Coordinates of C-alpha atoms in Angstrom, one line a residue:
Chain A
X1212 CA 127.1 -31.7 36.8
X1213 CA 125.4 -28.3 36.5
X1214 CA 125.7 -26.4 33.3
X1215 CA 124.8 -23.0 33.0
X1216 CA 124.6 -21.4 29.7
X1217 CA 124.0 -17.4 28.7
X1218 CA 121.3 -16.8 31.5
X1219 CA 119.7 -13.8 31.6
X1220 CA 117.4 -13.6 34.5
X1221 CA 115.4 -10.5 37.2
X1222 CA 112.6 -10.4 39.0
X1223 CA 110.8 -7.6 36.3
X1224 CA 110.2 -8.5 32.7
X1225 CA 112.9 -6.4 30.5
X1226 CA 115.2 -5.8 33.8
X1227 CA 117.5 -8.2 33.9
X1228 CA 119.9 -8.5 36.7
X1229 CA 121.8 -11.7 35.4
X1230 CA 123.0 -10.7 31.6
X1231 CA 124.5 -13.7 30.0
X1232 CA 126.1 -15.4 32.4
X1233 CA 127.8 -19.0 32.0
X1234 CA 129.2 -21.1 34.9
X1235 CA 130.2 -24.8 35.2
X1236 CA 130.0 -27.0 38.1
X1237 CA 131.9 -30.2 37.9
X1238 CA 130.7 -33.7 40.5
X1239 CA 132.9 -33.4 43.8
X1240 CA 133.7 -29.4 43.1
X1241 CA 133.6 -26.8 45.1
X1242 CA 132.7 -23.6 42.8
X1243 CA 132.3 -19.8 44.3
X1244 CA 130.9 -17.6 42.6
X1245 CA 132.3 -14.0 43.6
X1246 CA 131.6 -10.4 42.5
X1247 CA 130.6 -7.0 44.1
X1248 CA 127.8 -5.7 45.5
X1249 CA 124.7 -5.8 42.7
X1250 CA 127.1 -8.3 40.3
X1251 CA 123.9 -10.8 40.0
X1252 CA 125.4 -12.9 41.9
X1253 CA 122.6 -14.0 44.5
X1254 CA 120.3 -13.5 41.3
X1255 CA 121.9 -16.0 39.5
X1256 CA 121.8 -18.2 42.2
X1257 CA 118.2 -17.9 42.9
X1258 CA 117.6 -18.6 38.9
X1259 CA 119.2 -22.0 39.1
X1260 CA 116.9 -22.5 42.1
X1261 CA 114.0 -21.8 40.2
X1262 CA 113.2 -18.4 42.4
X1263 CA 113.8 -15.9 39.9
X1264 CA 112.4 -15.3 36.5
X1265 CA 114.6 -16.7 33.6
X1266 CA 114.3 -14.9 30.4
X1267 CA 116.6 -16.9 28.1
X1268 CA 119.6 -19.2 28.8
X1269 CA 120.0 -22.5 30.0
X1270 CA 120.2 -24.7 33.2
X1271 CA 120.9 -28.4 33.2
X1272 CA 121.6 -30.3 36.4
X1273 CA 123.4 -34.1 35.4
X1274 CA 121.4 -33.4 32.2
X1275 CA 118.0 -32.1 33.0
X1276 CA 116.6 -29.2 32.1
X1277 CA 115.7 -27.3 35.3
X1278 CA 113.9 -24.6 34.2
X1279 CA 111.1 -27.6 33.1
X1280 CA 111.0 -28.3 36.7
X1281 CA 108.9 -26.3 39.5
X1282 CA 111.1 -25.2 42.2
X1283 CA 110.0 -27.5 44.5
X1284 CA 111.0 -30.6 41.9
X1285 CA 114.8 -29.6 42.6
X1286 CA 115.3 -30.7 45.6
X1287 CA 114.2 -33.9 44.8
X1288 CA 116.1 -34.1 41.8
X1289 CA 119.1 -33.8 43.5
X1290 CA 119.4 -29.8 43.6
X1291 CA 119.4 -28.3 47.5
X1292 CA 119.4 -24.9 47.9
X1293 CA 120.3 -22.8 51.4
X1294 CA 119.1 -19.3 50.9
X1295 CA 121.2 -15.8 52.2
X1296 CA 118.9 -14.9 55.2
X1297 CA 115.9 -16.8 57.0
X1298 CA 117.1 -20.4 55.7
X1299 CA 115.8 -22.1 58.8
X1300 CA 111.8 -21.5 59.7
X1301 CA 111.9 -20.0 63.0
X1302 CA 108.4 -21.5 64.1
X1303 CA 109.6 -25.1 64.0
X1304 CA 112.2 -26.7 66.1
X1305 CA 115.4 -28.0 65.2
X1306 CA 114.2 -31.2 64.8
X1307 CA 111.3 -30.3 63.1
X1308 CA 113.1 -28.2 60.5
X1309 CA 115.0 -31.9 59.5
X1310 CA 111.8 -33.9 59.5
X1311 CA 110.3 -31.3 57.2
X1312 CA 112.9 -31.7 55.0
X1313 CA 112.9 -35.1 54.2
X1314 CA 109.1 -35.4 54.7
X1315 CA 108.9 -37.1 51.0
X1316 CA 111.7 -39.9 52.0
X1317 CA 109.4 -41.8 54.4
X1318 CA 108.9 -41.9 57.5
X1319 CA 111.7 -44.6 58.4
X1320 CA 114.6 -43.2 56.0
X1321 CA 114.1 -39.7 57.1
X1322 CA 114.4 -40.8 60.7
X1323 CA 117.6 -42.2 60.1
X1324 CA 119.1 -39.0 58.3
X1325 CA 117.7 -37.0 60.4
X1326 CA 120.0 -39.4 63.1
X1327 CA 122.7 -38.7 60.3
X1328 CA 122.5 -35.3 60.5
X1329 CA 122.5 -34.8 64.5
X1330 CA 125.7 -36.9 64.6
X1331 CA 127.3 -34.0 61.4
X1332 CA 126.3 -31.6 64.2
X1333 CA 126.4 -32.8 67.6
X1334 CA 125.4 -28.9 68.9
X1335 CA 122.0 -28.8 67.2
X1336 CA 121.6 -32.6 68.2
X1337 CA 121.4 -31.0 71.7
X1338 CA 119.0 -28.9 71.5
X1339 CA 116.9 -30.7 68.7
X1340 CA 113.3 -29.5 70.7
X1341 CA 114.7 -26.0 70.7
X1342 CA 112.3 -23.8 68.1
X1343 CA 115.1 -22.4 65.9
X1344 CA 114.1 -18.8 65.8
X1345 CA 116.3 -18.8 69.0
X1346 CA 119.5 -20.1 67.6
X1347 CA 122.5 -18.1 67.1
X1348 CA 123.2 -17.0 63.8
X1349 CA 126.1 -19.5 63.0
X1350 CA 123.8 -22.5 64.5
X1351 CA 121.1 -21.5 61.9
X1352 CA 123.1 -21.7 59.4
X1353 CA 124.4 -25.0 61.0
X1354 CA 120.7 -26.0 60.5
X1355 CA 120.3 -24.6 57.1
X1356 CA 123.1 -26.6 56.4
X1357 CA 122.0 -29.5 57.8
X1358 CA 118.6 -29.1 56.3
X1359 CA 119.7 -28.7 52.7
X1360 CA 121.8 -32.2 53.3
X1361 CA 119.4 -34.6 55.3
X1362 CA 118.0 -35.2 51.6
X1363 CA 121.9 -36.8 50.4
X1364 CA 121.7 -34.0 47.2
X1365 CA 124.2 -34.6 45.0
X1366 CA 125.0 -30.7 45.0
X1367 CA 124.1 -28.0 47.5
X1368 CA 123.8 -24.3 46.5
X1369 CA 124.7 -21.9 49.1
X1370 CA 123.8 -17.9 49.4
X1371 CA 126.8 -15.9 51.0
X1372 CA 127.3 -18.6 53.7
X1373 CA 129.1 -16.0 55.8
X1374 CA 126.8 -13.8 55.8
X1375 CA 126.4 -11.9 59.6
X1376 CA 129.0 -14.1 60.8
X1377 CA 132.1 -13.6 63.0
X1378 CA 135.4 -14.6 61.3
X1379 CA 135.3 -17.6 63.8
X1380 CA 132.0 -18.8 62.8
X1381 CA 132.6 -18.2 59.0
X1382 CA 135.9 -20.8 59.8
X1383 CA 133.0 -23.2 61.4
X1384 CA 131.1 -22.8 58.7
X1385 CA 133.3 -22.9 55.8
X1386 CA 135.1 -25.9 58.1
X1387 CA 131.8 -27.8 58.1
X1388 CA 131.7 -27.2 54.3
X1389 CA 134.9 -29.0 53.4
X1390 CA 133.6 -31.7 55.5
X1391 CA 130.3 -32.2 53.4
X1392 CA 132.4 -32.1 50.1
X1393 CA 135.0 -34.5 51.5
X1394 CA 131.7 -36.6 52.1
X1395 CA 131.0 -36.4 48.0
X1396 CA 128.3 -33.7 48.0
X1397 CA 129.2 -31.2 45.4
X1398 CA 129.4 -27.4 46.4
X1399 CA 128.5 -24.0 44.5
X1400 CA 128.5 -20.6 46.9
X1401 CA 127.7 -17.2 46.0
X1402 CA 130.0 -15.2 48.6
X1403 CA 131.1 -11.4 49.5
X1404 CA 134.4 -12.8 51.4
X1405 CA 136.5 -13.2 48.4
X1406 CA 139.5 -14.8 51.3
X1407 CA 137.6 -17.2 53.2
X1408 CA 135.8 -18.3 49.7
X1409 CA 138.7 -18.2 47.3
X1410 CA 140.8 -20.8 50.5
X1411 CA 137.8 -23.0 50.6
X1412 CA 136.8 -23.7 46.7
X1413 CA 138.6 -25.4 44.2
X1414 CA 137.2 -22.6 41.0
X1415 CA 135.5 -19.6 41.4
X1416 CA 134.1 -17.4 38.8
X1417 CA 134.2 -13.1 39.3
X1418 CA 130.5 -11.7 38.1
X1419 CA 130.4 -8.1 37.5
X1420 CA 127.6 -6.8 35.9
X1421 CA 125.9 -9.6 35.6
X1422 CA 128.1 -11.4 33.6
X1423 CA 131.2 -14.1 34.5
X1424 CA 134.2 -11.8 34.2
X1425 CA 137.0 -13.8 35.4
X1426 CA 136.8 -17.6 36.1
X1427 CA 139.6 -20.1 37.1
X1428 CA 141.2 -22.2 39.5
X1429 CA 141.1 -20.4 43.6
X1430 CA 144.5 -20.2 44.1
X1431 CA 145.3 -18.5 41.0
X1432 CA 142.5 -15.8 40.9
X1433 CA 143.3 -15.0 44.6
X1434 CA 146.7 -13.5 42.9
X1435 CA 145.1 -12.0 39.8
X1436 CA 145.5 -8.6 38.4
X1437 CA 142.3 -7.9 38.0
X1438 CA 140.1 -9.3 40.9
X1439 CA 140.4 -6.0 42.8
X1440 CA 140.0 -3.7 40.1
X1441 CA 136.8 -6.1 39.4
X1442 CA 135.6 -5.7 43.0
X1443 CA 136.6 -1.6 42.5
X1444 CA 133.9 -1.1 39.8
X1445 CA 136.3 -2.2 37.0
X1446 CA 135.4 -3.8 34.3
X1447 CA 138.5 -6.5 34.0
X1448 CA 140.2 -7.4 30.8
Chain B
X55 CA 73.1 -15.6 85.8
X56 CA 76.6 -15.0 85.5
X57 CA 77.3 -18.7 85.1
X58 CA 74.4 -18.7 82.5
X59 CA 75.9 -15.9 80.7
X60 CA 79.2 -17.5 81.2
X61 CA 77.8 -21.1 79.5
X62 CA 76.1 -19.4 76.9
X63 CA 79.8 -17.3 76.0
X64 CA 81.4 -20.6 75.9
X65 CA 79.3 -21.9 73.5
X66 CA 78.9 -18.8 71.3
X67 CA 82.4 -18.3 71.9
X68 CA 83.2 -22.0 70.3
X69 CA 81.1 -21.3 67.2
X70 CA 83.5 -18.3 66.7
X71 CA 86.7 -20.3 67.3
X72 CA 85.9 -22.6 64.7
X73 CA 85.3 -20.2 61.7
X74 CA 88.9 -18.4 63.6
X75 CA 90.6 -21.1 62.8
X76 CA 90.2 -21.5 59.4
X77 CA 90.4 -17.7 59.1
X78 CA 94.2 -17.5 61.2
X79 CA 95.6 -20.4 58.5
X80 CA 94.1 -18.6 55.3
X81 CA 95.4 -14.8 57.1
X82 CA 98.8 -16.3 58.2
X83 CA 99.4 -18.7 54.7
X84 CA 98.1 -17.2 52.0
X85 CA 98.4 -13.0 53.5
X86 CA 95.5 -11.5 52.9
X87 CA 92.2 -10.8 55.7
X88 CA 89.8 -12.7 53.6
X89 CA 86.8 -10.6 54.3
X90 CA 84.5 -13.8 52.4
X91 CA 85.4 -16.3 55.1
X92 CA 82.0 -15.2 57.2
X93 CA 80.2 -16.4 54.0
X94 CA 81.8 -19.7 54.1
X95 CA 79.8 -20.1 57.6
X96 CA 76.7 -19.3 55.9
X97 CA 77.4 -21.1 52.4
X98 CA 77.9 -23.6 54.8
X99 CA 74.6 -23.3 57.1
X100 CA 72.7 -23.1 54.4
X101 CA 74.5 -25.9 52.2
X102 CA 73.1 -28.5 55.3
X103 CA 69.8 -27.1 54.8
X104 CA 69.7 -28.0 51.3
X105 CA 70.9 -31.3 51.9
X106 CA 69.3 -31.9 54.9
X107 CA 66.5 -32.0 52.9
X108 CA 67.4 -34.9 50.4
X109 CA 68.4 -37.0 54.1
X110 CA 65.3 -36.3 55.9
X111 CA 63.9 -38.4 53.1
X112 CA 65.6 -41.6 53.9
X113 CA 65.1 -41.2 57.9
X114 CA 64.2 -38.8 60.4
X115 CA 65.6 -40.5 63.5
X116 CA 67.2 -38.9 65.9
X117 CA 70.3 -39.3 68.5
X118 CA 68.4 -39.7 71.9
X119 CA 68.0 -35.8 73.3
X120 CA 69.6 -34.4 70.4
X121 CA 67.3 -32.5 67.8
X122 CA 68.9 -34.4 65.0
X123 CA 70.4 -37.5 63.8
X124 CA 72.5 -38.9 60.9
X125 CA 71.0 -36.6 58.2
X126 CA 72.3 -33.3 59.9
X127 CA 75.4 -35.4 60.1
X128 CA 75.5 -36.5 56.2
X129 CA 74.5 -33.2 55.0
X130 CA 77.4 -31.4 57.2
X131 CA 79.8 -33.5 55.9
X132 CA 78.1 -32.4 52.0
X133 CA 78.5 -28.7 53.5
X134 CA 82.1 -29.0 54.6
X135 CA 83.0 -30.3 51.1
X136 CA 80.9 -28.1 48.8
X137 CA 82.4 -25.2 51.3
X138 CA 85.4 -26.8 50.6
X139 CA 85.2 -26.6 46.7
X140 CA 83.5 -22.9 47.0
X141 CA 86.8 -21.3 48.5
X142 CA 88.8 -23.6 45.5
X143 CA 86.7 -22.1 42.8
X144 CA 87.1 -18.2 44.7
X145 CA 90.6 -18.9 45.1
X146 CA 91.1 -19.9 40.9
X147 CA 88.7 -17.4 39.6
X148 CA 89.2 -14.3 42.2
X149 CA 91.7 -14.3 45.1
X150 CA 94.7 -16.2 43.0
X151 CA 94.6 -14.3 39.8
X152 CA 94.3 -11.1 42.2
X153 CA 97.4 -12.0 44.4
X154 CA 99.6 -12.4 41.0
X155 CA 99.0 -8.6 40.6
X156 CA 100.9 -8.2 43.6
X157 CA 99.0 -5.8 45.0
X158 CA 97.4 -7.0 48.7
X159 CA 94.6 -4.3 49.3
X160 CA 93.4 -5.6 45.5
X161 CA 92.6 -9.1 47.1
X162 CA 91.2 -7.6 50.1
X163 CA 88.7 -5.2 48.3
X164 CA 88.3 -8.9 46.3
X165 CA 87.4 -10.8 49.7
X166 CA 84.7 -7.8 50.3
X167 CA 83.1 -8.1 46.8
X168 CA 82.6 -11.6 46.7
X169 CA 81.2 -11.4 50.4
X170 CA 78.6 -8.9 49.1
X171 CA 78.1 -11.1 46.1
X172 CA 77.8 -14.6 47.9
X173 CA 75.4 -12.6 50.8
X174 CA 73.1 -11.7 48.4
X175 CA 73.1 -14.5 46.4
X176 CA 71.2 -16.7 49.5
X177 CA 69.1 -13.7 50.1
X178 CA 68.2 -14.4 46.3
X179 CA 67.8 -18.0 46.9
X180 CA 66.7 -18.1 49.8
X181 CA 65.1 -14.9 51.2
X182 CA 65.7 -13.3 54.3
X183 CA 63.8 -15.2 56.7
X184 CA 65.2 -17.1 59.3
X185 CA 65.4 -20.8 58.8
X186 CA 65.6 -24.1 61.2
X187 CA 67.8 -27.6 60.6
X188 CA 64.5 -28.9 63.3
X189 CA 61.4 -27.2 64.8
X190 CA 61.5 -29.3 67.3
X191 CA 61.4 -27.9 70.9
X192 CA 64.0 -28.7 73.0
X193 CA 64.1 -28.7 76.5
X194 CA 67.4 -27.1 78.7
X195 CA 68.8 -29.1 80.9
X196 CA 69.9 -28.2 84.4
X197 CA 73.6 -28.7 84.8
X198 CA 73.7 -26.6 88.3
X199 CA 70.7 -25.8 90.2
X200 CA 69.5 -22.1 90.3
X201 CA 70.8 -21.6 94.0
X202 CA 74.6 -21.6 92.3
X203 CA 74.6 -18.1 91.5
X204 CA 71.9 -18.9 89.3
X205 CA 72.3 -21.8 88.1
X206 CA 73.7 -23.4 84.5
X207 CA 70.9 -24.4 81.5
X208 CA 71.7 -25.9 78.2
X209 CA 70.4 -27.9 75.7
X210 CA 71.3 -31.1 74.2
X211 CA 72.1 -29.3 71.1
X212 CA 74.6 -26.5 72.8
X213 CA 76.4 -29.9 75.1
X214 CA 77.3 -31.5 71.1
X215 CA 78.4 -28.5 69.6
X216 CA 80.9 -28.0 72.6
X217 CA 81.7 -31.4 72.8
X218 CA 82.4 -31.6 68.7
X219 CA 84.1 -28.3 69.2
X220 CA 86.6 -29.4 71.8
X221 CA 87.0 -32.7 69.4
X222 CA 87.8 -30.6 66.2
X223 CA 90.6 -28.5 68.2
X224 CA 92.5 -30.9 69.4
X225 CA 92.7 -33.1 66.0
X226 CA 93.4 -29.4 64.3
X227 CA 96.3 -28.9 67.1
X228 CA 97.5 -32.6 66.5
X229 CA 96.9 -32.1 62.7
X230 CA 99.3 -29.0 62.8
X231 CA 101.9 -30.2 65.4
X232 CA 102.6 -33.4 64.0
X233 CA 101.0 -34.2 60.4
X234 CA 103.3 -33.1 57.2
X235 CA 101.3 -31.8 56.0
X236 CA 100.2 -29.9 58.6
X237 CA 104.2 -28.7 59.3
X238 CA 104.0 -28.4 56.4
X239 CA 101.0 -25.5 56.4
X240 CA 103.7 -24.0 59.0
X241 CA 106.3 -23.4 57.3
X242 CA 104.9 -22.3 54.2
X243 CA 102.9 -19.6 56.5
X244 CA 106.7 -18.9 57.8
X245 CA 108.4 -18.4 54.7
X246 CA 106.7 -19.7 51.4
X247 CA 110.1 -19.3 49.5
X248 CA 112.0 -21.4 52.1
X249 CA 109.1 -23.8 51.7
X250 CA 109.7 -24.2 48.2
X251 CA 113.4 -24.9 48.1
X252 CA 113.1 -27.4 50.9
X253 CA 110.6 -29.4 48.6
X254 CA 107.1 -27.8 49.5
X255 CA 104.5 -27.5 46.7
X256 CA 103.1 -24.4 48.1
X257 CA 100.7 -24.2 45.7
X258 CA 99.1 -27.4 46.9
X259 CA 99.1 -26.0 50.8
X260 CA 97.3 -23.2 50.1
X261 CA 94.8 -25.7 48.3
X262 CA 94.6 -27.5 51.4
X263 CA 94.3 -24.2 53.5
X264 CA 91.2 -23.1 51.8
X265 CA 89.8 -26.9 52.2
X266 CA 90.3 -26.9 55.8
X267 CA 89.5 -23.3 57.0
X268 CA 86.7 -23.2 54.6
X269 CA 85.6 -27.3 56.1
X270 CA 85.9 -25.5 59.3
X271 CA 83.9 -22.5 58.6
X272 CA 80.8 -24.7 57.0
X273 CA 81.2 -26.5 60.2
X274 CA 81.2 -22.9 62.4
X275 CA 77.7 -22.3 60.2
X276 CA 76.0 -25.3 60.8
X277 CA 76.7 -25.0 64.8
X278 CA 75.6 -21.4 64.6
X279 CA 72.5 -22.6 62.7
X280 CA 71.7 -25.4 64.9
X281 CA 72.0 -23.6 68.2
X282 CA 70.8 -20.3 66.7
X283 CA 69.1 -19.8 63.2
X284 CA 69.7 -19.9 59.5
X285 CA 70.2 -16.8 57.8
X286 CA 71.9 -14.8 55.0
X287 CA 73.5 -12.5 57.0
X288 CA 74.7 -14.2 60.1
X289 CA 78.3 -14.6 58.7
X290 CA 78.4 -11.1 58.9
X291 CA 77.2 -10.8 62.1
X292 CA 79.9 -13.1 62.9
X293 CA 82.4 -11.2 60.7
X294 CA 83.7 -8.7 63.3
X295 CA 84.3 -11.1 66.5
X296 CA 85.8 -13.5 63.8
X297 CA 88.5 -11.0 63.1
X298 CA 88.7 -9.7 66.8
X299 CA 89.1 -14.1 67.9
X300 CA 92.0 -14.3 65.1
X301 CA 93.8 -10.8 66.4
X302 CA 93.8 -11.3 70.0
X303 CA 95.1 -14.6 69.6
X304 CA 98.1 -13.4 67.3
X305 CA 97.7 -14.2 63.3
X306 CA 98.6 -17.5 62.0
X307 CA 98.0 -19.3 65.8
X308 CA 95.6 -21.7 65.9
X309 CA 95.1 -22.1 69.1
X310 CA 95.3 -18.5 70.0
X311 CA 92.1 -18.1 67.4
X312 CA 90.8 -20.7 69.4
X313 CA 91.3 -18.8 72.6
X314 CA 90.4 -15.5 71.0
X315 CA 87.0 -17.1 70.3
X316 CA 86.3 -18.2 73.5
X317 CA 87.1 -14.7 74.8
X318 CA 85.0 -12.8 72.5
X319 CA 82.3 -15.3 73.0
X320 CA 82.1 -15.0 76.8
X321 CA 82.8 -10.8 76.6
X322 CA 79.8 -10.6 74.0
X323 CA 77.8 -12.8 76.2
X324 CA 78.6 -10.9 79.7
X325 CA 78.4 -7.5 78.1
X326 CA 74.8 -8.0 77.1
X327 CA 73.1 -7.4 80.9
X328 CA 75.2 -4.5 81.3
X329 CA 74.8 -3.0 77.7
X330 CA 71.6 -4.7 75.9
X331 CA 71.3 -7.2 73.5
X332 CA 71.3 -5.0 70.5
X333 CA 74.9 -3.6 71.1
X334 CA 76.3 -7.0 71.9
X335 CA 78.8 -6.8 68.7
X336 CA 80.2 -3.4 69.7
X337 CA 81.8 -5.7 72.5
X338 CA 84.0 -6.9 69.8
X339 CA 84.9 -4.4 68.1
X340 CA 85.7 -2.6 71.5
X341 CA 88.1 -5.9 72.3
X342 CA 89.8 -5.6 68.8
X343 CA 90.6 -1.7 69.0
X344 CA 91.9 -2.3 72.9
X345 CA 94.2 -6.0 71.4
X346 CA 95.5 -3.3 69.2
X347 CA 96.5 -1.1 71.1
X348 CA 97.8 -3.0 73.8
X349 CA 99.6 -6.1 72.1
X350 CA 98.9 -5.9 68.4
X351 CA 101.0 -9.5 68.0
X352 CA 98.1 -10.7 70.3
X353 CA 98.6 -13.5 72.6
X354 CA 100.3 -16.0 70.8
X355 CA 101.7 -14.1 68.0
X356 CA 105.0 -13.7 66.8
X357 CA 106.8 -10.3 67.7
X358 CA 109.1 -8.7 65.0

């Protein structure tokens, strides 16, 4: 479904953050995609959203070349993306946040997902007139969540999910998550808690450096040799 | 007097909310104090003029006590887009290829040159004399008698551009509460790169943001020229309480620049008995040092 082949990609010309790397998402997947602090991982993320500069490489999504499309193209194309930090806009309210997002399905289809949505989660269907720079940081990313699906992508992208959570919220979260894949939407995550991520996906891949270091199924990298030497500055086998 | 001076605010003060408005969206979407936009207002002024002109050709009718008819009305729509299509060609040649460079004060100092160039370019034009959409006289009317703490006077003229004012703000507040695209103007001035991956073309907002604050502005110019005079210079004259309207209403609110203008306008207006005519503008410079030290978000804006 997404294919990404020996990207290099930064945000300066000759500095690249993301050396090479090469991942593979396949339809009904959940992929994470793990590494240490300043592995490229968010980077590389951000490049397949069409954020960051790509120098070289390539990025096909079910057969398209994304970088041909501008960034705002992806969504439509089937692509969502839910960044690390401000993913909901603060000035709108919950409901308003949905509606934006499906503002190119008409008026009458996005009414009905946005309906689709509050009935995935019941809490922000409650307090839908609520502006959601006043929601709690596990209910924005609730919304970001919801957001990113109202639009039925075929795959959703998602930027350390966890990020600023409590352990019970990054359960909701990552609980919430297996829901939408058991739903059919595919998953790829960039995320710092290797536990949490490594239970939820089916494959992850290890960046270091800005490179894939170790890929493979979750359960077996979750007992491999060298995923904490990898996380300790190592550079793996 | 006071409810003269306060009348007369009002309607000064609803010339300046109109150019605020359009200056708030360009401030809060596209992050830079475009120091051009009192330029718009006179590009605009004097735009009418020009095509006023070709109108008062085909008739010179009027709408009952009103100094003008459908010609003013024709050639302000011509000013709103010609306005319009002056901030697009800005924007391509100056501003946008400015902003890619990353660097803000760049644009700014950009905003300042092309206000100095666009000024002088009417006084070229145009000279510096002051000019009229009608020389026709018109006469105040009473709206309170003078016993009521001096009474209320105001001309046909002043009533329509209050009345169009009030018009334009509410479709603008309806425009941005409940259009797309007008969310959509919100979100981008919230967080352009959230905007994108949600399916915004940002660059096509910030097209529409310099169409609409710019419209707004060549409408701001054309009520300032009706209810005052044409010249080159009175977008700067406007300049200051412009920025003071869009502060003390907090940046990127609409409605707060519409409130801001109405504030300035009535300050500027009460100040003048108690500080002359001729220092009138230090009133809003006064306001916008005092917003800033008090509540630098302003009224409406967004803390943090």
């Amino acid at each position: 479904m997404l294919q990404v082949d020996r990207l290099v990609a930064g945000y300066e010309p000759g500095l690249p953050i993301v050396r090479g790397a090469s991942i593979q998402v396949v339809r009904g997947e959940i992929v994470a995609v793990l590494g240490p602090n300043g592995a490229g991982k968010s980077t590389l993320i951000k490049a397949i959203a069409g954020l960051v500069r790509v120098e070289s490489g390539e990025v096909r999504f079910d057969g398209q070349d994304l970088r041909r499309l501008p960034a705002h193209r992806l969504v439509r194309a089937g692509l969502a993306f839910v960044p690390q930090t401000e993913n909901v806009f603060a000035n709108l309210t919950i409901q308003e946040n949905l509606e934006l997002a499906g503002f190119f399905l008409g008026r009458r289809r996005c009414q009905e997902r946005v309906g689709a949505m509050f009935e995935l989660f019941p809490d922000l269907a409650r307090q839908r007139t609520l502006p959601a720079g006043r929601l709690s940081g596990g209910q924005r990313q609730m919304l970001a969540v919801a957001r990113a699906l109202l639009v039925e992508p075929g795959m959703i992208m998602l930027d350390e999910p966890s990020a600023g959570l409590s352990p019970r919220l990054v359960a909701e979260v990552f609980a919430k998550l297996a829901e939408v894949r058991a739903e059919g939407t595919t998953i790829l995550m960039v995320e710092q808690n290797v536990k949490a991520a490594l239970a939820l996906a089916d494959r992850a891949y290890v960046l270091a450096e800005g490179r894939e270091r170790l890929s493979g199924r979750a359960a077996e990298l979750a007992s491999h040799g060298d995923l904490a030497s990898l996380f300790l500055g190592g550079a793996g086998r | 007097m006071i409810l003269q001076q306060l009348a007369d605010g009002l309607i000064l003060g609803s010339i300046i909310a109109l150019g605020a408005i359009g200056l708030t969206l360009t401030y809060a979407i596209l992050r830079f104090a475009n120091f051009a936009h009192g330029e718009f207002l006179t590009f605009g002024a004097y735009l009418a003029l020009l095509a006023l002109g070709q109108f008062q050709a085909l008739s010179t009718a009027t709408f009952g006590p009103l100094s003008f008819g459908w010609p003013l009305l024709a050639s302000l729509a011509v000013a709103i887009l010609a306005t319009a299509g002056l901030a697009l060609l800005l924007d391509r040649l100056l501003f946008a290829r400015l902003g890619r460079a990353g660097v803000a004060i760049a644009v700014v100092m950009g905003s300042f040159g092309a206000a100095l160039a666009l000024r002088n370019l009417l006084f070229f034009a145009f000279g510096g004399e002051p000019q009229y959409y009608s020389r026709a006289i018109q006469i105040a009317l009473p709206l309170l008698p003078r016993s009521v703490l001096g009474g209320v006077r105001v001309t046909p003229d002043q009533l329509a551009v209050l009345g169009i004012t009030v018009l334009l703000v509410i479709a603008m507040h309806l425009f941005l509460a409940r259009a797309t695209l007008g969310r959509a103007m919100r979100a981008v001035a919230h967080n352009p790169q959230l905007a994108t991956v949600t399916g915004i073309d940002v660059a096509a907002v910030v097209r529409w943001t310099w169409i609409i604050g710019a419209g707004l502005a060549a409408v701001a110019g054309v009520f300032a020229g009706l209810t005052v005079q044409i010249r080159p210079t009175m977008g700067l004259d406007l300049l200051l309480p412009l920025f003071a309207a869009v502060i003390l209403g907090g940046i990127g609110s609409p409605l707060g620049a519409v409130l801001g203008g109405l504030i300035v306008g009535i300050a500027e207006s009460l100040a003048v008995p108690l500080v002359g005519a001729e220092y009138r503008a230090a009133v809003a410079f006064l306001l916008l040092i005092l917003i800033l030290l008090v509540r630098p978000t302003g009224l409406f804006g967004e803390r943090g």
